[in-house]
mmCIF file of C-alpha atoms in Angstrom:
data_model
loop_
_atom_site.group_PDB
_atom_site.id
_atom_site.type_symbol
_atom_site.label_atom_id
_atom_site.label_comp_id
_atom_site.label_asym_id
_atom_site.label_seq_id
_atom_site.Cartn_x
_atom_site.Cartn_y
_atom_site.Cartn_z
ATOM 1 C CA MET A 272 74.041 77.006 88.116
ATOM 2 C CA ARG A 273 71.362 79.899 87.738
ATOM 3 C CA GLU A 274 68.271 79.623 90.110
ATOM 4 C CA ILE A 275 65.118 79.509 87.695
ATOM 5 C CA LEU A 276 62.694 82.200 88.377
ATOM 6 C CA GLY A 277 59.202 80.501 90.467
ATOM 7 C CA ARG A 278 60.997 77.074 91.125
ATOM 8 C CA ARG A 279 60.465 75.542 94.825
ATOM 9 C CA ARG A 280 62.779 73.471 96.279
ATOM 10 C CA LYS A 281 61.862 71.153 99.786
ATOM 11 C CA LEU A 282 61.761 73.241 102.608
ATOM 12 C CA LEU A 283 65.122 72.070 104.874
ATOM 13 C CA SER A 284 63.532 70.861 107.559
ATOM 14 C CA LYS A 285 61.110 67.649 108.464
ATOM 15 C CA ARG A 286 57.568 68.081 109.118
ATOM 16 C CA SER A 287 55.834 66.060 112.003
ATOM 17 C CA GLY A 288 52.172 66.206 112.283
ATOM 18 C CA GLY A 289 51.552 68.737 109.788
ATOM 19 C CA ARG A 290 53.992 71.350 111.586
ATOM 20 C CA PRO A 291 56.922 72.381 110.990
ATOM 21 C CA ASP A 292 59.997 71.147 112.520
ATOM 22 C CA GLN A 293 61.890 74.366 114.253
ATOM 23 C CA LEU A 294 64.579 72.250 115.973
ATOM 24 C CA GLY A 295 65.520 70.048 112.757
ATOM 25 C CA ALA A 296 65.890 73.600 110.865
ATOM 26 C CA ALA A 297 67.929 75.396 113.486
ATOM 27 C CA LEU A 298 70.445 72.572 113.446
ATOM 28 C CA THR A 299 70.886 72.373 109.978
ATOM 29 C CA PHE A 300 71.809 76.183 110.568
ATOM 30 C CA ALA A 301 74.030 75.749 112.994
ATOM 31 C CA THR A 302 75.557 72.615 112.998
ATOM 32 C CA GLU A 303 76.244 71.685 109.197
ATOM 33 C CA TRP A 304 76.049 75.382 108.139
ATOM 34 C CA GLN A 305 77.426 77.132 110.835
ATOM 35 C CA TRP A 306 75.121 80.090 110.799
ATOM 36 C CA PRO A 307 74.859 81.519 114.687
ATOM 37 C CA VAL A 308 71.440 81.234 115.795
ATOM 38 C CA LEU A 309 68.806 81.406 118.464
ATOM 39 C CA PRO A 310 65.601 81.418 119.296
ATOM 40 C CA GLY A 311 62.726 84.585 118.798
ATOM 41 C CA VAL A 312 60.177 85.765 120.463
ATOM 42 C CA GLY A 313 56.938 84.601 118.383
ATOM 43 C CA PRO A 314 54.072 85.423 118.203
ATOM 44 C CA LYS A 315 51.449 86.255 121.081
ATOM 45 C CA GLN A 316 49.727 82.898 120.071
ATOM 46 C CA THR A 317 49.591 81.274 116.854
ATOM 47 C CA GLY A 318 48.088 82.857 114.565
ATOM 48 C CA SER A 319 48.152 85.995 116.258
ATOM 49 C CA PRO A 320 49.142 89.605 114.867
ATOM 50 C CA GLY A 321 50.569 90.579 118.190
ATOM 51 C CA CYS A 322 54.408 89.978 120.059
ATOM 52 C CA ALA A 323 54.944 87.727 122.472
ATOM 53 C CA CYS A 324 57.209 90.478 123.993
ATOM 54 C CA PRO A 325 55.852 92.834 126.881
ATOM 55 C CA ASP A 326 55.937 96.020 123.954
ATOM 56 C CA ALA A 327 52.408 96.542 123.072
ATOM 57 C CA ASP A 328 53.342 98.003 119.720
ATOM 58 C CA CYS A 329 55.833 96.073 119.027
ATOM 59 C CA ALA A 330 57.396 97.275 115.367
ATOM 60 C CA GLN A 331 58.340 93.166 114.017
ATOM 61 C CA PRO A 332 55.907 91.179 115.847
ATOM 62 C CA GLY A 333 57.063 87.671 116.837
ATOM 63 C CA ALA A 334 60.428 88.529 114.403
ATOM 64 C CA HIS A 335 62.933 89.720 117.168
ATOM 65 C CA PRO A 336 65.179 88.356 120.106
ATOM 66 C CA PHE A 337 63.918 88.965 123.554
ATOM 67 C CA ASP A 338 65.200 86.484 125.855
ATOM 68 C CA PRO A 339 67.729 85.214 125.033
ATOM 69 C CA GLY A 340 69.527 88.475 123.410
ATOM 70 C CA LEU A 341 71.188 88.541 120.495
ATOM 71 C CA LEU A 342 74.359 88.119 121.746
ATOM 72 C CA ALA A 343 73.965 84.902 122.763
ATOM 73 C CA ALA A 344 73.597 83.322 119.228
ATOM 74 C CA THR A 345 75.254 80.004 118.761
ATOM 75 C CA THR A 346 76.252 77.473 116.489
ATOM 76 C CA ASP A 347 76.720 75.176 119.420
ATOM 77 C CA GLU A 348 74.451 71.653 118.848
ATOM 78 C CA ARG A 349 73.795 71.386 122.687
ATOM 79 C CA MET A 350 72.643 75.006 123.038
ATOM 80 C CA VAL A 351 70.938 74.664 120.052
ATOM 81 C CA ARG A 352 68.594 71.329 121.066
ATOM 82 C CA TRP A 353 68.320 72.624 124.345
ATOM 83 C CA TRP A 354 66.211 75.884 123.232
ATOM 84 C CA TRP A 355 63.943 74.680 120.697
ATOM 85 C CA THR A 356 63.284 71.496 123.058
ATOM 86 C CA ASN A 357 62.038 73.704 125.523
ATOM 87 C CA ARG A 358 60.787 76.174 122.982
ATOM 88 C CA PRO A 359 59.835 74.139 119.881
ATOM 89 C CA THR A 360 57.705 76.260 117.628
ATOM 90 C CA ALA A 361 60.033 79.519 118.747
ATOM 91 C CA PRO A 362 61.053 81.048 115.357
ATOM 92 C CA VAL A 363 64.602 80.238 113.859
ATOM 93 C CA VAL A 364 66.970 83.622 114.103
ATOM 94 C CA LEU A 365 70.007 84.010 112.243
ATOM 95 C CA ALA A 366 72.420 86.634 113.776
ATOM 96 C CA THR A 367 74.068 88.108 110.622
ATOM 97 C CA GLY A 368 77.324 88.940 109.932
ATOM 98 C CA ALA A 369 80.656 86.372 109.901
ATOM 99 C CA PRO A 370 80.884 83.404 110.585
ATOM 100 C CA GLY A 371 77.154 83.667 109.118
ATOM 101 C CA PRO A 372 75.864 85.635 106.054
ATOM 102 C CA CYS A 373 74.683 89.066 105.802
ATOM 103 C CA ALA A 374 71.315 90.211 104.038
ATOM 104 C CA VAL A 375 69.976 93.244 102.070
ATOM 105 C CA SER A 376 65.996 93.338 102.355
ATOM 106 C CA LEU A 377 63.426 95.599 100.509
ATOM 107 C CA PRO A 378 59.392 95.071 100.453
ATOM 108 C CA ALA A 379 58.167 92.108 98.911
ATOM 109 C CA LEU A 380 56.453 93.737 95.706
ATOM 110 C CA ALA A 381 59.250 95.292 94.687
ATOM 111 C CA ALA A 382 61.394 92.340 95.717
ATOM 112 C CA ALA A 383 59.347 89.848 93.511
ATOM 113 C CA ARG A 384 59.665 92.279 90.455
ATOM 114 C CA ALA A 385 63.578 93.287 91.235
ATOM 115 C CA LEU A 386 64.095 89.239 91.812
ATOM 116 C CA ALA A 387 62.669 88.415 88.017
ATOM 117 C CA GLU A 388 64.935 91.355 86.598
ATOM 118 C CA LEU A 389 67.943 89.726 88.243
ATOM 119 C CA ASP A 390 66.980 86.317 86.400
ATOM 120 C CA ARG A 391 66.781 88.300 83.314
ATOM 121 C CA ALA A 392 70.017 89.414 84.066
ATOM 122 C CA GLU A 393 71.670 85.967 84.583
ATOM 123 C CA LEU A 394 72.774 86.871 87.873
ATOM 124 C CA ARG A 395 73.225 84.054 90.284
ATOM 125 C CA LEU A 396 71.789 84.407 93.792
ATOM 126 C CA GLY A 397 71.969 82.184 96.704
ATOM 127 C CA PRO A 398 69.050 81.586 99.204
ATOM 128 C CA VAL A 399 66.056 84.250 99.206
ATOM 129 C CA VAL A 400 64.008 84.594 102.528
ATOM 130 C CA ALA A 401 60.473 85.574 102.084
ATOM 131 C CA THR A 402 58.163 87.029 104.648
ATOM 132 C CA PRO A 403 54.467 88.407 103.806
ATOM 133 C CA ASP A 404 55.947 92.037 103.846
ATOM 134 C CA ARG A 405 59.697 91.933 103.203
ATOM 135 C CA TRP A 406 62.277 89.525 101.189
ATOM 136 C CA TYR A 407 65.812 89.344 102.248
ATOM 137 C CA VAL A 408 68.593 88.288 99.793
ATOM 138 C CA LEU A 409 71.755 86.678 101.832
ATOM 139 C CA VAL A 410 75.110 87.957 100.801
ATOM 140 C CA ALA A 411 78.570 87.369 101.918
ATOM 141 C CA PRO A 412 79.657 89.190 104.975
ATOM 142 C CA TYR A 413 80.361 92.685 104.764
ATOM 143 C CA SER A 414 81.681 95.171 107.076
ATOM 144 C CA LEU A 415 80.810 98.704 108.073
ATOM 145 C CA PRO A 416 83.507 100.295 105.727
ATOM 146 C CA GLN A 417 82.865 98.448 103.067
ATOM 147 C CA LEU A 418 79.093 99.061 103.022
ATOM 148 C CA GLY A 419 79.878 102.983 103.516
ATOM 149 C CA GLU A 420 82.319 103.004 100.921
ATOM 150 C CA LEU A 421 79.769 101.248 98.334
ATOM 151 C CA LEU A 422 76.859 103.653 99.295
ATOM 152 C CA TYR A 423 78.892 106.930 98.881
ATOM 153 C CA ALA A 424 79.736 105.403 95.310
ATOM 154 C CA LYS A 425 75.898 105.441 94.449
ATOM 155 C CA ASP A 426 74.349 108.589 92.983
ATOM 156 C CA TRP A 427 71.136 107.146 94.408
ATOM 157 C CA VAL A 428 70.224 104.472 96.912
ATOM 158 C CA PRO A 429 66.439 103.757 96.897
ATOM 159 C CA GLY A 430 65.068 104.393 100.927
ATOM 160 C CA SER A 431 63.078 100.800 100.877
ATOM 161 C CA LEU A 432 66.537 98.996 100.938
ATOM 162 C CA ARG A 433 68.038 97.968 104.517
ATOM 163 C CA PHE A 434 70.872 96.040 105.406
ATOM 164 C CA HIS A 435 71.388 93.503 107.822
ATOM 165 C CA GLY A 436 75.203 93.337 108.891
ATOM 166 C CA GLU A 437 76.774 93.253 111.870
ATOM 167 C CA GLY A 438 74.749 93.167 115.224
ATOM 168 C CA GLY A 439 71.618 92.907 113.195
ATOM 169 C CA TYR A 440 69.086 89.664 112.540
ATOM 170 C CA VAL A 441 66.764 87.852 110.035
ATOM 171 C CA VAL A 442 64.230 85.276 110.591
ATOM 172 C CA LEU A 443 64.570 82.338 108.793
ATOM 173 C CA PRO A 444 62.121 79.448 107.678
ATOM 174 C CA PRO A 445 59.926 77.166 108.599
ATOM 175 C CA SER A 446 59.843 80.102 111.411
ATOM 176 C CA GLU A 447 56.036 81.477 112.107
ATOM 177 C CA THR A 448 55.909 85.320 113.310
ATOM 178 C CA GLY A 449 53.130 87.782 114.005
ATOM 179 C CA ARG A 450 52.678 88.813 110.707
ATOM 180 C CA GLY A 451 52.686 85.222 109.367
ATOM 181 C CA GLN A 452 55.078 82.555 108.070
ATOM 182 C CA VAL A 453 58.097 82.831 106.707
ATOM 183 C CA ARG A 454 59.417 81.084 103.894
ATOM 184 C CA TRP A 455 61.749 80.420 101.296
ATOM 185 C CA GLU A 456 62.035 82.403 98.161
ATOM 186 C CA ARG A 457 64.596 80.929 96.598
ATOM 187 C CA ALA A 458 65.685 77.764 98.791
ATOM 188 C CA PRO A 459 68.999 76.177 99.220
ATOM 189 C CA LEU A 460 69.299 72.455 98.138
ATOM 190 C CA PRO A 461 68.299 69.638 100.800
ATOM 191 C CA GLY A 462 70.868 67.845 102.055
ATOM 192 C CA SER A 463 73.351 71.073 100.800
ATOM 193 C CA ALA A 464 76.518 71.840 102.126
ATOM 194 C CA ARG A 465 77.012 75.559 103.408
ATOM 195 C CA PRO A 466 74.970 77.846 100.559
ATOM 196 C CA TRP A 467 77.051 79.934 98.366
ATOM 197 C CA VAL A 468 75.861 83.544 98.808
ATOM 198 C CA PRO A 469 77.307 86.485 96.438
ATOM 199 C CA ASP A 470 78.872 89.384 97.607
ATOM 200 C CA VAL A 471 77.158 92.704 98.643
ATOM 201 C CA GLU A 472 78.699 94.270 95.753
ATOM 202 C CA ALA A 473 77.107 92.158 93.439
ATOM 203 C CA VAL A 474 73.513 92.913 94.615
ATOM 204 C CA VAL A 475 73.186 96.256 95.469
ATOM 205 C CA ASP A 476 74.666 97.090 92.210
ATOM 206 C CA VAL A 477 71.761 95.103 90.310
ATOM 207 C CA LEU A 478 69.415 95.973 92.471
ATOM 208 C CA VAL A 479 69.791 99.444 92.802
ATOM 209 C CA GLU A 480 69.964 99.619 88.812
ATOM 210 C CA THR A 481 66.901 97.606 88.623
ATOM 211 C CA LEU A 482 64.641 99.633 91.090
ATOM 212 C CA THR A 483 65.882 102.836 88.906
ATOM 213 C CA ARG A 484 65.425 101.528 85.663
ATOM 214 C CA THR A 485 61.717 99.762 86.426
ATOM 215 C CA GLY A 486 60.816 102.692 88.633
ATOM 216 C CA VAL A 487 60.215 100.192 91.223
ATOM 217 C CA SER A 488 60.665 102.290 94.918
ATOM 218 C CA ALA A 489 58.287 100.969 96.775
ATOM 219 C CA PRO A 490 58.202 103.560 100.179
ATOM 220 C CA GLU A 491 60.047 102.240 103.085
ATOM 221 C CA MET A 492 57.847 99.783 105.813
#
């Protein structure tokens, strides 16, 4: 059934003491959906725009892997429990690519208008992750050759589109990063099985067409 624009479903995680339960969310992603995850570095301190990593000019403050590195991403319950028991507020980072989903992202303002166009076109979307500056449309895993062939066939691809495939990552709700809270713009149903996601071809075709037609081509951020 097509998602309804603006409809909000409950966060997957429970809340304890008014704070998001990162462990509960991480366990859902890893053990129920088989999405490989790991803890992100996080902000320097709660509510801070800085990053806890040593890079004073970090381009993704709090929103990237550091220790452990991306290759440590796992679906193992014991490892996930150990990580978030020791770091309960760490962002939940999804390692994109099989067995988990990939993603296509674009600046938040452009994404909001593009999703409205997608709704009018009655295109079915899966989960969409929203950060203060970018939205991430989750899609089925794709290979680099597949993506390259897809983009080569286009006359024009907006520079604001980014592709998060094998070797990439996306921060998932209910994480907090140096740029603010991560939330679901389109949330999976609570307690549902592994969420359905569209093929990248369907998403890219419609996004490029929508951005071209409406003139929504925000500068790359």
